[in-house]
Amino acid sequence: MGYTKEDWLAINTIRILAADATFKSNSGHPGAPMGMAPVAHVLWNKFMKFNPKDPKWLNRDRFVLSNGHGCMLQYALLHLYGYAVSMDDIKAFRTVDSITPGHPEAHDTPGIEVTTGPLGQGISNAVGLAIAEAHTAATFNKDGHRIVDNYTYTFLGDGCLMEGVSAEASSLAGHLQLGNLIAIYDDNHISIDGDTNVAFTEDVVKRYESYGWHVVTVDDGDNDLDAIEAAIKQCQEVKNKPSIIKLRTTIGFGSKQQGTHGVHGSPLKADDIKQLKERFGFNPEESFVVPQEVYDLCNKQAAKGAAAQEEWNKLLESYGSKYKSEHEELVRRLKGELPAGWEKSLPTYTPSDPAIASRKLSETVLTKIEGVLPELIGGSADLTGSNLTRWKDAVDFQAPSTGLGTYAGRYIRFGVREHGMGAIFNGIAAYGTLIPYGGTFLNFVSYAAGAVRLSALSQVRLIWVATHDSIGLGEDGPTHQPIETLAHFRALPNCMVWRPADGNETSAAYYVMLTSKHTPSIIALSRQNLPQLEGSTIDRAIKGGYVLHEQEGADITLVSTGSEVCICVDTVQYLAEKHNLKARVVSIPCFEVFDAQSKEYRLSVLPDGIPSLSVEVMSTMGWERYTHEQFGINRFGASGAYKDVYKKFEFTPEGIAKRAVATVEFWKDVPNIRSPINRAFQQLI
Amino acid sequence: MGYTKEDWLAINTIRILAADATFKSNSGHPGAPMGMAPVAHVLWNKFMKFNPKDPKWLNRDRFVLSNGHGCMLQYALLHLYGYAVSMDDIKAFRTVDSITPGHPEAHDTPGIEVTTGPLGQGISNAVGLAIAEAHTAATFNKDGHRIVDNYTYTFLGDGCLMEGVSAEASSLAGHLQLGNLIAIYDDNHISIDGDTNVAFTEDVVKRYESYGWHVVTVDDGDNDLDAIEAAIKQCQEVKNKPSIIKLRTTIGFGSKQQGTHGVHGSPLKADDIKQLKERFGFNPEESFVVPQEVYDLCNKQAAKGAAAQEEWNKLLESYGSKYKSEHEELVRRLKGELPAGWEKSLPTYTPSDPAIASRKLSETVLTKIEGVLPELIGGSADLTGSNLTRWKDAVDFQAPSTGLGTYAGRYIRFGVREHGMGAIFNGIAAYGTLIPYGGTFLNFVSYAAGAVRLSALSQVRLIWVATHDSIGLGEDGPTHQPIETLAHFRALPNCMVWRPADGNETSAAYYVMLTSKHTPSIIALSRQNLPQLEGSTIDRAIKGGYVLHEQEGADITLVSTGSEVCICVDTVQYLAEKHNLKARVVSIPCFEVFDAQSKEYRLSVLPDGIPSLSVEVMSTMGWERYTHEQFGINRFGASGAYKDVYKKFEFTPEGIAKRAVATVEFWKDVPNIRSPINRAFQQLI
């Protein structure tokens, strides 16, 4: 209440900065920033708790721009409020190596919480941030010491609402009664194809009510700052439901083309910018100008935030003296460091241990480490009993009123919502106090491809427990048997794909996944039992690839992963007996980690002079990088008992030996067989 | 109305068949078939119009089991009603090479319309089937000749409702007012994790009302056949909205564990099956038994269907005499054949033609062929102006009451719903009269990975127009620049990935995509302009790979796709001038099609004796199959003007030449360089 002309000056400054930056880069989206400048101003100037000098302050309010194409709005705000985003950075909008790229990237720009742009992700990340807040608060807050009580705010547009991922995450958020989440829907009636009435005529209010959200409508988001403020206040007061404000705005407000899709994704024309500046009382001859009054207004709010953090620091200090271990724990988590010696909890195995499915080995790891790693928060997309992601006696993360769990619970029932789960992971990981993991079948990680990609791009630590990882799942058949999935995610930069062959490799995978602070992982796990292998150790497997079985004067190297490694081991004997051939066996549970080893090491694993054959029951794509010949499945699988399916596709000692013999034969005339590890040049990284 | 004990006998026969088959295979999902047997019986015995002797009859009602894990329900129905699914087939449930795999597969089993199992897909396919029906009816029906007026029915469970893809498709179905679509929601309160209240507490009725659906609730789906019948009737009468019936059932009805998740995904125990058979008056000592009264009852309905088709055949005959050209057109389409000579409409280019972005070249193809291929029905996920998927004067596919188009319109506004679009494509393609295509950015085809996989598995013809295919999109930056995407879909079996380099290659791609009846395609298209290349022709490019630029005594072969081919051509000159090296250039616009050529041909393109270097601005994964060395981008991209981004990653003649020199140097000591086309053995296909 009591908005003055300084407020409107700040609002119009944002609008003009967005117009200037998109004009200069001749690219970008002025419409959303211009339409949402009023609500952004009200939210940032009246409500948001943040300290630009410490963008990582734990108890800051989180702000997520789910309609990330409108990022000039966010860059303008970051600049005005004193984050390390200079006017030169704004001028460098959408140019190579700037910190103001075409869509907001969390790892690049101070003050950006999560990477957005791909629609529907941001609102889903916001659900994850809110879950993390609720859990952290329930875990660490004490009477008189509310260390954590921030809100998560998110802006979103029609596009975000049309995407299924937001539907999944929103339904779950309603179920979880996340009162700390406030979404603001930019209801501007415009998407790229024009008026939203060509494709999007659902009743958004009713839909969000059906999810159990609190819904408020503001009819004039262009002018009625008081109504916006009142709506946000009302949402803050609803503690047991997430809120969404349906805010009617005019896209590109102030432009001659306002309210049309002409301002959505293209810069304004020069004459339009001129009239815009005149209309708002700016000098039309100048660009990238911020009136001092606007800086002053924003600095005032930023100073409030800094003061709030000061207060909070004192609170934390008092907390530290009263609750020493909790305090140490929190500080440790915020650094992203694991407790010393945690890895001693990882189970190890010897060949005399029984054969166990790697999904079950994964369950054992989780069970053994959950106590020492309280930052682990997990779940499954409705496949708990199949993914084996839940340790015994885990408490569910649920609204306490349901009687089904508490917010301190560490097991999330995601429902059949893989994409939502992946995007929520990204939000949980971004919060700073937790490491999320979650299960589904490997085949259905693909449903979440959009979110997995952003995990990798935004460099967050999280784990997909991807069970039923091949034709080895058997009867469920081709609809569920991955063929292309490992190739897909191995091709994704900064994403580790693990496929362990036994217990020690499973422990090694967890070791690397959990100690890699800036990389998400997928661990592919078998449904069927796997023997504990002679030659596998955690130390060897953490290199991503190693010699499982060495043999002097070998004729061939068999290279494999996961459930096929033990068949390769059996093939060694078969080759010796039936074909008088000597074979080595190499296990490469993780391409990405193996690639990071020294060339010398890699050559010791895959040496010159010996032909090699890869064996993996899925697409051969990518294996040519490591082996001379490839045995895989470049078609869809089959439904049947898993042993029958393996037999059908000839993944038996006999079938592998047949290819091994062909490989040896084919390469015998080549004098100096070169290992594929040798390359003419290094790739740019 | 008037249900007798024969009806209940039929219902219980289905239940027991499901129990027997899952017990025998020791695998599968008895719960859903047992719970949904009553509604299945009412629907199939009172409403569904079908002829088991001609499962492809155009005007049959379509049935889609979206909760595909319950496929024993569908297999039992197909058997009882006389489709070519024998009792031996039922007994072979979930065994290798049976026609009764673990989830329903359309290409395997007569009477299965679409491949389901991955949750959320079937209901979305059903939306596609309903769109196709509405369009075909609007296009072909004439006064007195309603050639097409079938319904699409779909069963779905909680899992389908939780998946975002169903949310996308359902919202669009409501917008499109598809009165020919009737969904039946198996509200059994159970999912794999137990009671749905752990994760799924939204108000489904309200949600579907918010989408604009007609919603009916039936409280006792276990017993009240009259209420089920009345509900379906009511839905049939609502012509301007899709309908959903919320049907309360008991999962595993009849089992000792009914109503629990114990019956969801595991066979019943032997003693449970015994009591089940006793309870329903069956001999507990016998398995796989169908009482003759049940066959009789079902045959009666099947005979009605056969008679209905007889009537329809007469109608079609009369139609043929009155509307000769429409009739011929319809018959042609149903065969999946394109009109003779259609390919003459494909544009061709010479090097003197101007440089044009391949997305624009694609638009030209669509514009030239839409007249001769009226079965093409297209759209975009809200990127029409970017994907260039809409020919001038196209009519939108919209409910006529909106005033925005008609059901005869051939352009679908999908909204920002990539996954829904992909699943809808599958339904449209399955209907039999249409070839769907649609646009989004290549990066966002990944959002639809679940649907694309099923396109490939179910062998349907459709086209993803995937523009903005690389770092060449420039300013939008890493969130939008594909790196892993081509590797992903190239690894997917039976999916063609095209990346044309110029106009002739774009025409060639469309030629192959449209004439491949059983394969979906993705065509990756540039945002930036590409010159028309010397040496490219449609005839050459339809082989998937060819020599664009030959050179005697070449030192190296440069192998590329799409927008990098022209840079390779420039590199030839650079290498000659600066390094005195001779280079050939090979273009491989489609791996899958190139792989299908004779080995002799492939070796002529990628011959022995010459080292080769691939050049593509994305993941190098997969290129090792064709080339000795690879130049690509195995990291995320950058936001900036596209020329700056290409320069940053060194995709310039100079940058390519640097790698080419390194390649020649590295391979110069190898005496008989072997082309990677040579392999020790053939892959199983």
CSV table of N, CA, C and O in Angstrom, one decimal, chain A residues 94-95 97 102-103 119 121 163-164 168 171 175 191 193 197-199 201-203 210 382 384 398 413 417-418 447 453 476 478 481 484 620 624-625 629-630 639 648 666 674 679-680 683, chain B residues 94-95 97 102-103 119 121 163-164 168 171 175 191 193 197-199 201-203 210 382 384 398 413 417-418 447 453 476 481 484 620 624-625 629-630 639 648 666 674 679-680 683:
chain,number,residue,atom,x,y,z
A,94,ARG,N,22.6,-12.1,-23.8
A,94,ARG,CA,22.6,-13.1,-25.0
A,94,ARG,C,23.8,-13.0,-25.9
A,94,ARG,O,23.7,-13.2,-27.1
A,95,THR,N,24.9,-12.7,-25.3
A,95,THR,CA,26.2,-12.8,-26.1
A,95,THR,C,27.1,-13.8,-25.4
A,95,THR,O,26.9,-14.1,-24.2
A,97,ASP,N,29.6,-16.1,-23.6
A,97,ASP,CA,30.3,-16.0,-22.3
A,97,ASP,C,29.8,-14.9,-21.4
A,97,ASP,O,30.5,-14.6,-20.4
A,102,GLY,N,20.6,-16.4,-22.7
A,102,GLY,CA,19.2,-16.4,-23.3
A,102,GLY,C,18.1,-16.9,-22.4
A,102,GLY,O,17.0,-16.5,-22.5
A,103,HIS,N,18.5,-17.7,-21.5
A,103,HIS,CA,17.6,-18.2,-20.4
A,103,HIS,C,18.4,-18.3,-19.1
A,103,HIS,O,19.6,-18.5,-19.2
A,119,LEU,N,9.9,-25.0,-20.7
A,119,LEU,CA,8.7,-24.6,-19.9
A,119,LEU,C,8.2,-25.7,-19.0
A,119,LEU,O,8.4,-26.9,-19.3
A,121,GLN,N,9.3,-26.4,-16.1
A,121,GLN,CA,10.4,-26.8,-15.2
A,121,GLN,C,10.4,-26.0,-13.9
A,121,GLN,O,10.5,-26.5,-12.8
A,163,GLU,N,2.3,-27.5,-20.0
A,163,GLU,CA,3.3,-28.6,-19.9
A,163,GLU,C,2.8,-29.6,-18.8
A,163,GLU,O,2.6,-29.2,-17.7
A,164,GLY,N,2.9,-30.9,-19.1
A,164,GLY,CA,2.5,-31.9,-18.2
A,164,GLY,C,3.4,-32.0,-17.0
A,164,GLY,O,2.9,-32.3,-15.9
A,168,GLU,N,2.1,-32.5,-13.0
A,168,GLU,CA,2.5,-33.5,-12.1
A,168,GLU,C,3.0,-32.9,-10.8
A,168,GLU,O,2.6,-33.3,-9.7
A,171,SER,N,0.1,-31.1,-8.8
A,171,SER,CA,-0.8,-32.1,-8.1
A,171,SER,C,-0.1,-32.6,-6.8
A,171,SER,O,-0.8,-32.7,-5.8
A,175,HIS,N,-1.1,-32.1,-2.8
A,175,HIS,CA,-1.2,-33.3,-1.9
A,175,HIS,C,-0.4,-33.0,-0.7
A,175,HIS,O,-0.8,-33.3,0.5
A,191,SER,N,0.3,-16.6,-26.3
A,191,SER,CA,1.5,-17.5,-26.4
A,191,SER,C,2.0,-17.3,-27.8
A,191,SER,O,1.5,-16.5,-28.6
A,193,ASP,N,1.8,-18.9,-30.5
A,193,ASP,CA,0.8,-19.1,-31.7
A,193,ASP,C,-0.3,-18.0,-31.7
A,193,ASP,O,-1.2,-18.1,-32.5
A,197,ASN,N,-6.6,-18.7,-26.7
A,197,ASN,CA,-7.8,-19.4,-26.9
A,197,ASN,C,-7.8,-20.4,-28.1
A,197,ASN,O,-8.7,-21.2,-28.3
A,198,VAL,N,-6.7,-20.4,-28.9
A,198,VAL,CA,-6.5,-21.4,-29.9
A,198,VAL,C,-6.2,-22.8,-29.4
A,198,VAL,O,-6.4,-23.8,-30.1
A,199,ALA,N,-5.7,-22.9,-28.1
A,199,ALA,CA,-5.3,-24.2,-27.6
A,199,ALA,C,-5.5,-24.4,-26.1
A,199,ALA,O,-5.4,-25.5,-25.6
A,201,THR,N,-7.9,-23.4,-23.2
A,201,THR,CA,-9.2,-22.8,-22.7
A,201,THR,C,-9.7,-23.5,-21.4
A,201,THR,O,-10.8,-23.3,-21.1
A,202,GLU,N,-8.8,-24.2,-20.8
A,202,GLU,CA,-9.2,-24.9,-19.6
A,202,GLU,C,-9.4,-23.8,-18.5
A,202,GLU,O,-8.9,-22.7,-18.6
A,203,ASP,N,-10.1,-24.2,-17.4
A,203,ASP,CA,-10.3,-23.3,-16.3
A,203,ASP,C,-9.2,-23.5,-15.3
A,203,ASP,O,-9.2,-24.4,-14.5
A,210,SER,N,-8.7,-28.1,-7.9
A,210,SER,CA,-8.8,-29.6,-7.9
A,210,SER,C,-7.5,-30.3,-7.3
A,210,SER,O,-7.6,-31.3,-6.8
A,382,ASP,N,6.1,-44.2,-7.6
A,382,ASP,CA,5.2,-45.3,-7.4
A,382,ASP,C,5.7,-46.6,-7.7
A,382,ASP,O,5.0,-47.5,-8.3
A,384,THR,N,8.0,-48.2,-5.4
A,384,THR,CA,8.9,-48.4,-4.2
A,384,THR,C,9.3,-49.9,-4.0
A,384,THR,O,10.5,-50.2,-3.9
A,398,GLN,N,5.3,-36.3,4.4
A,398,GLN,CA,3.8,-36.0,4.2
A,398,GLN,C,3.4,-34.9,5.1
A,398,GLN,O,4.1,-34.7,6.2
A,413,ARG,N,6.6,-40.0,-1.6
A,413,ARG,CA,5.8,-40.7,-2.5
A,413,ARG,C,5.4,-39.8,-3.7
A,413,ARG,O,4.5,-39.0,-3.6
A,417,ARG,N,4.8,-40.0,-11.5
A,417,ARG,CA,5.1,-38.7,-12.0
A,417,ARG,C,6.6,-38.5,-12.2
A,417,ARG,O,7.3,-37.8,-11.4
A,418,GLU,N,7.2,-39.2,-13.2
A,418,GLU,CA,8.6,-39.2,-13.3
A,418,GLU,C,9.2,-37.9,-13.7
A,418,GLU,O,10.2,-37.4,-13.2
A,447,TYR,N,10.9,-40.4,-19.6
A,447,TYR,CA,9.8,-39.5,-19.4
A,447,TYR,C,10.3,-38.2,-18.8
A,447,TYR,O,9.6,-37.1,-19.0
A,453,ARG,N,18.1,-33.3,-18.2
A,453,ARG,CA,19.0,-32.4,-18.9
A,453,ARG,C,19.3,-31.2,-18.1
A,453,ARG,O,20.5,-30.7,-18.1
A,476,ASP,N,7.7,-58.0,-18.6
A,476,ASP,CA,7.1,-56.8,-18.9
A,476,ASP,C,7.2,-56.4,-20.4
A,476,ASP,O,6.4,-55.7,-20.9
A,478,PRO,N,8.9,-55.4,-24.3
A,478,PRO,CA,9.5,-54.3,-25.0
A,478,PRO,C,9.1,-52.9,-24.6
A,478,PRO,O,9.9,-51.9,-24.7
A,481,GLN,N,11.5,-52.4,-21.7
A,481,GLN,CA,12.9,-52.7,-21.8
A,481,GLN,C,13.7,-51.6,-22.5
A,481,GLN,O,13.6,-51.4,-23.7
A,484,GLU,N,17.7,-47.7,-26.0
A,484,GLU,CA,18.4,-46.5,-26.3
A,484,GLU,C,18.7,-45.6,-25.1
A,484,GLU,O,19.5,-44.6,-25.2
A,620,THR,N,24.2,-50.5,-29.3
A,620,THR,CA,25.6,-50.5,-29.3
A,620,THR,C,26.2,-49.1,-29.4
A,620,THR,O,27.4,-48.9,-29.3
A,624,GLU,N,31.6,-47.9,-29.7
A,624,GLU,CA,32.7,-47.9,-30.7
A,624,GLU,C,33.8,-47.0,-30.1
A,624,GLU,O,35.0,-47.1,-30.6
A,625,ARG,N,33.5,-46.2,-29.2
A,625,ARG,CA,34.5,-45.3,-28.6
A,625,ARG,C,35.6,-46.1,-27.8
A,625,ARG,O,36.7,-45.7,-27.5
A,629,GLU,N,34.8,-54.0,-31.7
A,629,GLU,CA,33.5,-54.6,-32.2
A,629,GLU,C,32.5,-54.6,-31.1
A,629,GLU,O,32.9,-54.5,-29.9
A,630,GLN,N,31.2,-54.6,-31.5
A,630,GLN,CA,30.2,-54.4,-30.5
A,630,GLN,C,29.1,-55.5,-30.6
A,630,GLN,O,28.6,-55.7,-31.7
A,639,SER,N,9.1,-60.0,-24.7
A,639,SER,CA,8.5,-60.3,-23.4
A,639,SER,C,8.6,-61.8,-23.1
A,639,SER,O,8.2,-62.6,-23.9
A,648,LYS,N,17.2,-65.8,-26.5
A,648,LYS,CA,16.7,-65.3,-27.8
A,648,LYS,C,17.7,-64.4,-28.4
A,648,LYS,O,18.0,-64.5,-29.6
A,666,PHE,N,38.6,-61.5,-37.5
A,666,PHE,CA,38.6,-60.3,-38.3
A,666,PHE,C,39.8,-59.4,-38.1
A,666,PHE,O,40.2,-58.7,-39.0
A,674,ARG,N,45.3,-50.9,-32.9
A,674,ARG,CA,45.4,-49.7,-32.1
A,674,ARG,C,44.2,-49.7,-31.2
A,674,ARG,O,43.0,-49.9,-31.6
A,679,ARG,N,43.4,-41.3,-29.9
A,679,ARG,CA,42.6,-40.4,-30.7
A,679,ARG,C,43.6,-39.3,-31.3
A,679,ARG,O,44.6,-39.0,-30.8
A,680,ALA,N,43.2,-38.9,-32.5
A,680,ALA,CA,44.0,-37.9,-33.2
A,680,ALA,C,44.1,-36.6,-32.5
A,680,ALA,O,45.0,-35.8,-32.6
A,683,GLN,N,38.9,-33.6,-27.6
A,683,GLN,CA,37.7,-32.8,-27.8
A,683,GLN,C,37.8,-31.6,-26.9
A,683,GLN,O,38.4,-31.6,-25.9
B,94,ARG,N,3.0,-63.6,-21.9
B,94,ARG,CA,4.3,-63.2,-21.4
B,94,ARG,C,5.4,-64.2,-21.6
B,94,ARG,O,6.3,-64.3,-20.8
B,95,THR,N,5.3,-64.9,-22.7
B,95,THR,CA,6.4,-65.8,-23.1
B,95,THR,C,7.0,-65.3,-24.4
B,95,THR,O,6.3,-64.7,-25.2
B,97,ASP,N,8.1,-64.5,-28.0
B,97,ASP,CA,7.5,-64.6,-29.3
B,97,ASP,C,6.0,-64.9,-29.3
B,97,ASP,O,5.5,-65.3,-30.4
B,102,GLY,N,3.8,-58.8,-22.4
B,102,GLY,CA,3.5,-58.3,-21.1
B,102,GLY,C,2.7,-57.0,-21.1
B,102,GLY,O,2.1,-56.7,-20.1
B,103,HIS,N,2.7,-56.3,-22.2
B,103,HIS,CA,1.9,-55.1,-22.4
B,103,HIS,C,1.4,-55.2,-23.8
B,103,HIS,O,2.1,-55.7,-24.7
B,119,LEU,N,2.6,-45.6,-18.7
B,119,LEU,CA,1.3,-44.9,-18.3
B,119,LEU,C,1.1,-43.6,-18.9
B,119,LEU,O,2.0,-42.8,-19.2
B,121,GLN,N,0.0,-42.9,-21.8
B,121,GLN,CA,0.1,-42.9,-23.2
B,121,GLN,C,-1.3,-43.2,-23.9
B,121,GLN,O,-1.7,-42.6,-24.8
B,163,GLU,N,0.3,-39.1,-14.7
B,163,GLU,CA,1.3,-38.7,-15.7
B,163,GLU,C,0.9,-37.4,-16.4
B,163,GLU,O,-0.2,-37.3,-16.8
B,164,GLY,N,1.9,-36.6,-16.6
B,164,GLY,CA,1.7,-35.3,-17.2
B,164,GLY,C,1.2,-35.4,-18.6
B,164,GLY,O,0.4,-34.5,-19.1
B,168,GLU,N,-1.8,-33.2,-20.5
B,168,GLU,CA,-1.6,-32.4,-21.7
B,168,GLU,C,-2.7,-32.8,-22.7
B,168,GLU,O,-3.4,-31.9,-23.3
B,171,SER,N,-6.4,-31.9,-21.6
B,171,SER,CA,-6.7,-30.5,-21.7
B,171,SER,C,-7.0,-30.1,-23.1
B,171,SER,O,-8.0,-29.4,-23.4
B,175,HIS,N,-10.5,-28.8,-24.9
B,175,HIS,CA,-10.5,-27.6,-25.8
B,175,HIS,C,-11.1,-28.0,-27.2
B,175,HIS,O,-11.9,-27.2,-27.7
B,191,SER,N,-2.5,-48.0,-6.0
B,191,SER,CA,-1.4,-48.1,-7.0
B,191,SER,C,-0.2,-48.9,-6.4
B,191,SER,O,-0.4,-49.5,-5.3
B,193,ASP,N,2.4,-48.3,-4.9
B,193,ASP,CA,2.9,-48.0,-3.5
B,193,ASP,C,1.8,-48.1,-2.5
B,193,ASP,O,2.0,-47.7,-1.3
B,197,ASN,N,-4.0,-42.6,-1.6
B,197,ASN,CA,-3.9,-41.4,-0.7
B,197,ASN,C,-2.5,-41.0,-0.3
B,197,ASN,O,-2.3,-40.0,0.2
B,198,VAL,N,-1.5,-41.9,-0.6
B,198,VAL,CA,-0.2,-41.5,-0.2
B,198,VAL,C,0.4,-40.4,-1.2
B,198,VAL,O,1.4,-39.7,-0.9
B,199,ALA,N,-0.2,-40.3,-2.4
B,199,ALA,CA,0.4,-39.4,-3.4
B,199,ALA,C,-0.6,-38.7,-4.3
B,199,ALA,O,-0.3,-37.8,-5.0
B,201,THR,N,-4.3,-37.2,-4.3
B,201,THR,CA,-5.5,-36.9,-3.6
B,201,THR,C,-6.3,-35.7,-4.3
B,201,THR,O,-7.1,-35.1,-3.7
B,202,GLU,N,-5.9,-35.5,-5.5
B,202,GLU,CA,-6.6,-34.4,-6.2
B,202,GLU,C,-8.0,-34.8,-6.5
B,202,GLU,O,-8.4,-36.0,-6.4
B,203,ASP,N,-8.8,-33.8,-6.8
B,203,ASP,CA,-10.2,-34.1,-7.2
B,203,ASP,C,-10.3,-34.3,-8.7
B,203,ASP,O,-10.4,-33.3,-9.5
B,210,SER,N,-12.5,-29.0,-15.2
B,210,SER,CA,-11.8,-27.8,-15.6
B,210,SER,C,-11.2,-27.8,-17.0
B,210,SER,O,-11.0,-26.8,-17.6
B,382,ASP,N,2.9,-24.9,-30.2
B,382,ASP,CA,2.9,-23.5,-29.9
B,382,ASP,C,4.2,-22.9,-30.4
B,382,ASP,O,4.7,-21.9,-29.8
B,384,THR,N,4.5,-22.3,-34.1
B,384,THR,CA,4.2,-22.3,-35.5
B,384,THR,C,5.1,-21.4,-36.3
B,384,THR,O,5.7,-21.8,-37.3
B,398,GLN,N,-10.4,-27.2,-35.4
B,398,GLN,CA,-11.0,-26.7,-34.2
B,398,GLN,C,-12.5,-27.1,-34.2
B,398,GLN,O,-13.0,-27.3,-35.2
B,413,ARG,N,-3.5,-26.8,-33.3
B,413,ARG,CA,-2.8,-26.0,-32.4
B,413,ARG,C,-2.6,-26.8,-31.1
B,413,ARG,O,-3.6,-26.9,-30.3
B,417,ARG,N,2.7,-28.5,-25.5
B,417,ARG,CA,2.4,-29.9,-25.0
B,417,ARG,C,3.1,-30.9,-25.9
B,417,ARG,O,2.4,-31.6,-26.6
B,418,GLU,N,4.4,-30.9,-25.8
B,418,GLU,CA,5.1,-31.8,-26.7
B,418,GLU,C,4.8,-33.3,-26.5
B,418,GLU,O,4.7,-34.0,-27.4
B,447,TYR,N,11.2,-33.9,-24.5
B,447,TYR,CA,10.0,-34.0,-23.5
B,447,TYR,C,9.1,-35.1,-23.9
B,447,TYR,O,8.3,-35.6,-23.1
B,453,ARG,N,9.3,-43.2,-28.4
B,453,ARG,CA,9.6,-44.6,-28.3
B,453,ARG,C,8.5,-45.5,-28.7
B,453,ARG,O,8.7,-46.5,-29.4
B,476,ASP,N,19.2,-18.2,-27.8
B,476,ASP,CA,18.4,-18.9,-26.8
B,476,ASP,C,19.3,-19.7,-25.8
B,476,ASP,O,18.9,-19.9,-24.6
B,481,GLN,N,19.7,-25.6,-26.7
B,481,GLN,CA,20.6,-26.2,-27.8
B,481,GLN,C,20.8,-27.7,-27.6
B,481,GLN,O,21.5,-28.1,-26.6
B,484,GLU,N,22.7,-33.9,-26.9
B,484,GLU,CA,22.5,-35.4,-26.8
B,484,GLU,C,21.4,-35.9,-27.6
B,484,GLU,O,21.2,-37.1,-27.8
B,620,THR,N,29.5,-36.4,-30.0
B,620,THR,CA,30.1,-37.3,-31.0
B,620,THR,C,29.6,-38.7,-30.9
B,620,THR,O,30.0,-39.5,-31.8
B,624,GLU,N,31.5,-42.8,-34.2
B,624,GLU,CA,32.6,-43.7,-34.3
B,624,GLU,C,32.2,-44.9,-35.2
B,624,GLU,O,33.1,-45.6,-35.7
B,625,ARG,N,31.0,-45.1,-35.4
B,625,ARG,CA,30.5,-46.2,-36.3
B,625,ARG,C,30.8,-45.9,-37.7
B,625,ARG,O,30.9,-46.8,-38.5
B,629,GLU,N,37.8,-40.4,-36.7
B,629,GLU,CA,37.9,-39.4,-35.7
B,629,GLU,C,36.7,-38.5,-35.7
B,629,GLU,O,36.0,-38.5,-36.8
B,630,GLN,N,36.4,-37.9,-34.6
B,630,GLN,CA,35.1,-37.1,-34.5
B,630,GLN,C,35.3,-35.7,-33.9
B,630,GLN,O,36.0,-35.6,-32.9
B,639,SER,N,25.1,-19.2,-25.3
B,639,SER,CA,24.1,-18.2,-25.7
B,639,SER,C,24.8,-17.1,-26.4
B,639,SER,O,25.7,-16.4,-25.9
B,648,LYS,N,33.2,-19.9,-31.3
B,648,LYS,CA,33.6,-20.3,-30.0
B,648,LYS,C,34.0,-21.8,-30.0
B,648,LYS,O,35.0,-22.2,-29.4
B,666,PHE,N,47.8,-38.5,-37.7
B,666,PHE,CA,47.6,-39.6,-36.7
B,666,PHE,C,47.5,-40.9,-37.4
B,666,PHE,O,47.9,-41.9,-36.9
B,674,ARG,N,41.4,-49.2,-42.4
B,674,ARG,CA,40.1,-50.0,-42.6
B,674,ARG,C,39.0,-49.0,-42.4
B,674,ARG,O,38.9,-48.3,-41.4
B,679,ARG,N,33.0,-54.7,-40.5
B,679,ARG,CA,32.7,-55.2,-39.1
B,679,ARG,C,32.9,-56.7,-39.0
B,679,ARG,O,32.8,-57.4,-40.0
B,680,ALA,N,33.3,-57.2,-37.8
B,680,ALA,CA,33.6,-58.6,-37.7
B,680,ALA,C,32.4,-59.5,-37.8
B,680,ALA,O,32.5,-60.6,-38.2
B,683,GLN,N,25.1,-57.5,-36.7
B,683,GLN,CA,24.2,-57.4,-35.5
B,683,GLN,C,22.9,-58.2,-35.8
B,683,GLN,O,22.5,-58.3,-36.9
